[in-house]
Structure formats: C-alpha cells, structure tokens
Coordinates of N, CA and C in Angstrom, one line a residue:
M1398 N 0.8 -1.2 0.0 CA 0.0 0.0 0.0 C 0.9 1.3 0.0
R1399 N 2.0 1.2 0.8 CA 2.9 2.4 0.8 C 3.5 2.7 -0.6
L1400 N 3.8 1.6 -1.3 CA 4.4 1.8 -2.6 C 3.4 2.4 -3.6
I1401 N 2.2 1.9 -3.6 CA 1.1 2.5 -4.5 C 0.8 3.9 -4.1
G1402 N 0.7 4.2 -2.8 CA 0.5 5.6 -2.3 C 1.6 6.5 -2.7
N1403 N 2.8 6.1 -2.6 CA 3.9 7.0 -3.0 C 4.0 7.2 -4.5
I1404 N 3.7 6.2 -5.2 CA 3.7 6.4 -6.7 C 2.6 7.3 -7.1
L1405 N 1.4 7.1 -6.6 CA 0.3 8.1 -6.9 C 0.6 9.5 -6.4
W1406 N 1.2 9.6 -5.3 CA 1.6 10.9 -4.7 C 2.6 11.6 -5.7
L1407 N 3.6 10.9 -6.2 CA 4.6 11.5 -7.1 C 3.9 11.9 -8.4
I1408 N 3.0 11.0 -8.9 CA 2.4 11.3 -10.2 C 1.5 12.5 -10.1
L1409 N 0.8 12.7 -8.9 CA -0.2 13.7 -8.8 C 0.3 15.0 -8.2
G1410 N 1.6 15.2 -8.3 CA 2.2 16.5 -7.9 C 3.3 16.5 -6.9
G1411 N 3.5 15.3 -6.2 CA 4.6 15.3 -5.2 C 6.0 15.5 -5.8
L1412 N 6.2 15.0 -7.0 CA 7.5 15.2 -7.6 C 7.8 16.7 -7.8
E1413 N 6.9 17.4 -8.3 CA 7.1 18.8 -8.6 C 7.3 19.6 -7.3
I1414 N 6.6 19.2 -6.2 CA 6.7 19.9 -4.9 C 8.1 19.6 -4.4
A1415 N 8.6 18.3 -4.5 CA 9.9 17.9 -4.0 C 11.0 18.7 -4.7
L1416 N 10.8 18.8 -6.0 CA 11.8 19.5 -6.8 C 11.9 21.0 -6.4
A1417 N 10.7 21.6 -6.1 CA 10.6 23.0 -5.7 C 11.3 23.1 -4.3
W1418 N 11.1 22.2 -3.4 CA 11.8 22.2 -2.1 C 13.3 22.1 -2.3
L1419 N 13.7 21.2 -3.3 CA 15.2 21.0 -3.5 C 15.8 22.3 -4.1
I1420 N 15.1 23.0 -5.0 CA 15.6 24.3 -5.5 C 15.7 25.3 -4.4
V1421 N 14.6 25.4 -3.6 CA 14.6 26.4 -2.5 C 15.8 26.1 -1.5
G1422 N 16.0 24.8 -1.2 CA 17.2 24.4 -0.4 C 18.5 24.8 -1.0
L1423 N 18.7 24.6 -2.3 CA 19.9 25.0 -2.9 C 20.1 26.5 -2.9
V1424 N 19.1 27.2 -3.1 CA 19.2 28.7 -3.1 C 19.5 29.2 -1.7
L1425 N 18.9 28.6 -0.7 CA 19.2 29.0 0.7 C 20.6 28.7 1.1
C1426 N 21.1 27.6 0.6 CA 22.5 27.2 1.0 C 23.6 28.0 0.3
I1427 N 23.2 28.9 -0.6 CA 24.2 29.8 -1.2 C 25.0 30.6 -0.1
T1428 N 24.2 31.1 0.8 CA 24.8 32.0 1.9 C 25.0 31.1 3.1
I1429 N 26.0 31.5 4.0 CA 26.2 30.8 5.2 C 25.1 30.9 6.1
V1430 N 24.4 32.0 6.2 CA 23.3 32.2 7.1 C 22.1 31.4 6.7
G1431 N 22.0 31.1 5.4 CA 20.8 30.4 4.9 C 21.0 28.8 5.0
I1432 N 22.2 28.4 5.3 CA 22.4 26.9 5.3 C 21.4 26.2 6.3
P1433 N 21.2 26.6 7.5 CA 20.3 25.9 8.4 C 18.9 25.8 7.8
L1434 N 18.5 26.9 7.1 CA 17.1 26.9 6.5 C 17.1 26.0 5.3
G1435 N 18.2 26.0 4.5 CA 18.3 25.1 3.4 C 18.2 23.7 3.8
L1436 N 18.9 23.3 4.9 CA 18.8 21.9 5.3 C 17.4 21.5 5.7
Q1437 N 16.6 22.4 6.2 CA 15.2 22.1 6.5 C 14.4 22.0 5.3
A1438 N 14.7 22.7 4.2 CA 14.1 22.6 2.9 C 14.4 21.2 2.3
F1439 N 15.6 20.7 2.5 CA 16.0 19.4 2.0 C 15.2 18.3 2.8
K1440 N 14.9 18.6 4.1 CA 14.2 17.6 4.9 C 12.7 17.6 4.4
M1441 N 12.2 18.7 4.0 CA 10.8 18.8 3.4 C 10.8 18.1 2.1
A1442 N 11.8 18.2 1.3 CA 11.9 17.5 0.0 C 11.9 16.0 0.2
K1443 N 12.7 15.6 1.2 CA 12.7 14.1 1.4 C 11.4 13.6 1.8
L1444 N 10.7 14.3 2.7 CA 9.4 13.8 3.1 C 8.4 13.9 2.0
T1445 N 8.5 14.9 1.1 CA 7.6 15.0 0.0 C 7.8 13.9 -1.0
L1446 N 9.0 13.4 -1.2 CA 9.2 12.3 -2.1 C 8.5 11.0 -1.7
T1447 N 8.6 10.7 -0.4 CA 8.0 9.4 0.0 C 7.2 9.7 1.4
P1448 N 6.0 10.2 1.3 CA 5.3 10.5 2.6 C 4.7 9.3 3.2
F1449 N 4.3 8.3 2.3 CA 3.6 7.1 2.9 C 4.7 6.2 3.4
G1450 N 4.5 5.8 4.7 CA 5.4 4.9 5.3 C 6.5 5.5 6.1
T1451 N 6.6 6.8 6.1 CA 7.6 7.5 6.9 C 6.9 8.3 8.0
H1452 N 7.7 8.4 9.0 CA 7.2 9.1 10.2 C 8.2 10.2 10.6
V1453 N 7.7 11.3 11.2 CA 8.5 12.4 11.6 C 8.6 12.3 13.2
V1454 N 9.9 12.3 13.6 CA 10.1 12.2 15.1 C 10.6 13.6 15.5
Y1455 N 9.9 14.2 16.4 CA 10.2 15.6 16.8 C 11.0 15.5 18.1
G1456 N 12.0 16.4 18.2 CA 12.9 16.5 19.3 C 13.7 17.7 19.3
G1457 N 14.8 17.7 19.9 CA 15.7 18.9 19.9 C 15.8 19.6 21.2
G1458 N 16.7 20.5 21.3 CA 16.9 21.2 22.5 C 16.5 22.7 22.4
A1459 N 17.2 23.5 23.2 CA 16.9 24.9 23.2 C 17.2 25.6 21.9
G1460 N 18.3 25.1 21.3 CA 18.7 25.7 20.0 C 17.6 25.5 19.0
S1461 N 17.1 24.2 18.9 CA 16.1 23.9 18.0 C 14.8 24.7 18.2
L1462 N 14.5 24.9 19.5 CA 13.3 25.7 19.9 C 13.5 27.2 19.4
L1463 N 14.6 27.8 19.6 CA 14.9 29.1 19.1 C 14.8 29.2 17.6
L1464 N 15.4 28.3 16.9 CA 15.4 28.3 15.4 C 13.9 28.0 14.9
N1465 N 13.2 27.2 15.6 CA 11.8 26.9 15.2 C 10.9 28.2 15.3
I1466 N 11.2 28.9 16.4 CA 10.4 30.1 16.6 C 10.7 31.1 15.5
I1467 N 11.9 31.3 15.1 CA 12.3 32.2 14.0 C 11.7 31.7 12.7
W1468 N 11.7 30.4 12.5 CA 11.2 29.7 11.3 C 9.7 30.0 11.2
V1469 N 9.0 29.8 12.3 CA 7.5 30.0 12.3 C 7.2 31.4 12.0
V1470 N 7.9 32.4 12.5 CA 7.6 33.8 12.2 C 7.9 34.1 10.8
L1471 N 9.0 33.6 10.2 CA 9.3 34.0 8.9 C 8.5 33.3 7.8
V1472 N 8.4 32.0 7.8 CA 7.8 31.2 6.7 C 6.9 30.1 7.2
G1473 N 7.1 29.6 8.4 CA 6.4 28.3 8.8 C 4.9 28.4 8.8
V1474 N 4.4 29.5 9.3 CA 2.9 29.7 9.4 C 2.3 29.6 8.0
W1475 N 2.9 30.3 7.1 CA 2.3 30.3 5.7 C 2.4 29.0 5.0
M1476 N 3.5 28.3 5.2 CA 3.6 27.0 4.6 C 2.7 26.0 5.2
A1477 N 2.5 26.0 6.5 CA 1.6 25.1 7.2 C 0.2 25.4 6.8
I1478 N -0.2 26.7 6.7 CA -1.6 27.0 6.2 C -1.8 26.4 4.8
G1479 N -0.8 26.5 3.9 CA -0.9 26.0 2.6 C -1.1 24.5 2.6
Y1480 N -0.3 23.8 3.4 CA -0.4 22.3 3.5 C -1.8 21.9 4.1
C1481 N -2.2 22.7 5.1 CA -3.6 22.4 5.7 C -4.7 22.6 4.7
F1482 N -4.6 23.6 3.9 CA -5.6 23.9 2.9 C -5.6 22.8 1.9
A1483 N -4.4 22.3 1.5 CA -4.3 21.2 0.5 C -4.9 19.9 1.2
G1484 N -4.6 19.7 2.4 CA -5.1 18.6 3.1 C -6.7 18.6 3.2
L1485 N -7.2 19.7 3.5 CA -8.7 19.8 3.5 C -9.3 19.6 2.2
L1486 N -8.7 20.1 1.1 CA -9.2 19.8 -0.2 C -9.1 18.4 -0.6
N1487 N -8.0 17.7 -0.2 CA -7.9 16.3 -0.4 C -8.9 15.5 0.3
C1488 N -9.3 15.9 1.5 CA -10.2 15.1 2.4 C -11.7 15.3 1.9
I1489 N -11.9 16.1 0.9 CA -13.3 16.2 0.5 C -13.8 14.9 -0.1
T1490 N -13.0 14.2 -0.8 CA -13.4 12.9 -1.3 C -12.8 11.8 -0.5
I1491 N -13.4 10.6 -0.5 CA -12.9 9.5 0.3 C -11.6 9.0 -0.3
I1492 N -11.4 9.1 -1.6 CA -10.2 8.6 -2.2 C -9.0 9.5 -1.8
G1493 N -9.3 10.8 -1.6 CA -8.2 11.7 -1.2 C -7.8 11.8 0.2
V1494 N -8.6 11.1 1.1 CA -8.3 11.2 2.5 C -6.8 10.8 2.9
P1495 N -6.3 9.7 2.3 CA -4.9 9.3 2.6 C -3.9 10.4 2.2
F1496 N -4.2 11.1 1.1 CA -3.3 12.2 0.7 C -3.5 13.4 1.6
G1497 N -4.7 13.6 2.0 CA -4.9 14.7 3.0 C -4.2 14.5 4.3
I1498 N -4.2 13.2 4.8 CA -3.4 12.9 6.0 C -2.0 13.2 5.8
Q1499 N -1.4 12.9 4.7 CA 0.0 13.2 4.4 C 0.2 14.7 4.3
S1500 N -0.7 15.4 3.8 CA -0.6 16.9 3.7 C -0.5 17.5 5.1
F1501 N -1.4 16.9 6.0 CA -1.4 17.4 7.4 C 0.0 17.1 8.1
K1502 N 0.5 15.9 7.8 CA 1.8 15.5 8.3 C 2.9 16.5 7.9
M1503 N 2.8 16.9 6.6 CA 3.8 17.9 6.1 C 3.6 19.3 6.7
A1504 N 2.3 19.6 7.0 CA 2.0 20.9 7.6 C 2.7 21.0 8.9
K1505 N 2.6 19.9 9.7 CA 3.3 20.0 11.0 C 4.8 20.1 10.9
L1506 N 5.4 19.4 9.9 CA 6.8 19.5 9.7 C 7.2 20.9 9.2
A1507 N 6.3 21.5 8.3 CA 6.6 22.8 7.8 C 6.5 23.8 8.9
L1508 N 5.7 23.6 9.9 CA 5.6 24.5 11.0 C 6.8 24.4 12.0
W1509 N 7.3 23.2 12.2 CA 8.3 23.0 13.3 C 9.4 22.0 12.8
P1510 N 10.3 22.4 11.8 CA 11.2 21.5 11.2 C 12.5 21.3 12.0
F1511 N 13.0 22.2 12.8 CA 14.2 22.1 13.4 C 14.2 21.1 14.5
G1512 N 15.1 20.2 14.6 CA 15.2 19.1 15.7 C 14.3 17.9 15.3
S1513 N 13.7 17.9 14.2 CA 12.9 16.7 13.8 C 13.7 15.8 12.8
Q1514 N 13.3 14.6 12.8 CA 14.0 13.6 11.9 C 12.9 12.8 11.2
I1515 N 13.2 12.4 10.0 CA 12.3 11.6 9.2 C 12.8 10.2 9.2
V1516 N 12.0 9.3 9.7 CA 12.3 7.9 9.8 C 11.3 7.0 9.1

C-alpha cells in the first residue's frame, strides 16, 4: 500500500513539490546564514518524495526551539496553512483522505522542522 500511495503521490504532484523544495534548499544554501534553513528545505523535499510509510520524530533542545520560533515567524505559518488547505481539499473525497493525512503531516513539519527527523 505504501508503494502504491507513494507512486500516486509522485504522479499527482509530489515530484514537482519535492523539486521545488530542492531548489529552495539549494538557493538558501548559497549563503552561510541560509544553510540551516536550506537543510530544513531538504528535509521537506525528502518527506515530500515518500510521505507514505515515513514518520517524523520531533525532538531537539533549546537551540532547535529558538530556530523553530524564527522559522515559524518567517515562513512556517504560511507553509503550514498551505499544506492544511491542501489537506482539507484532499479530504473532500474518500479517495483523497490518505493524501490529505499526508498533507497534514507535512504541515506539522513545515511549522516545526528544526530538531525533527524523518524515519
């Protein structure tokens, strides 16, 4: 089921979103200040490629908390809102519910990426 879900996800737009995250990560890594943000974009690209069958483990210390607060203020809220909106649209139909659940998983990671790991 994970394989079928991931294939459908990639065909229906996941590949384009992952490529966009990859490009954003590369652009952010051009400057030294942007490297931590670029690494989080790479993390989002990884989750976007194979959302079915992966889990996000949240953790981290005080440094992660501080970076997450800055992230939320700058971009995290808007990205999370976008993913939640996509999740709600997916959940309109029964067939789209699994894709909506994955969108909600990505919304949480988009809101709080520092200190999290994808397993």
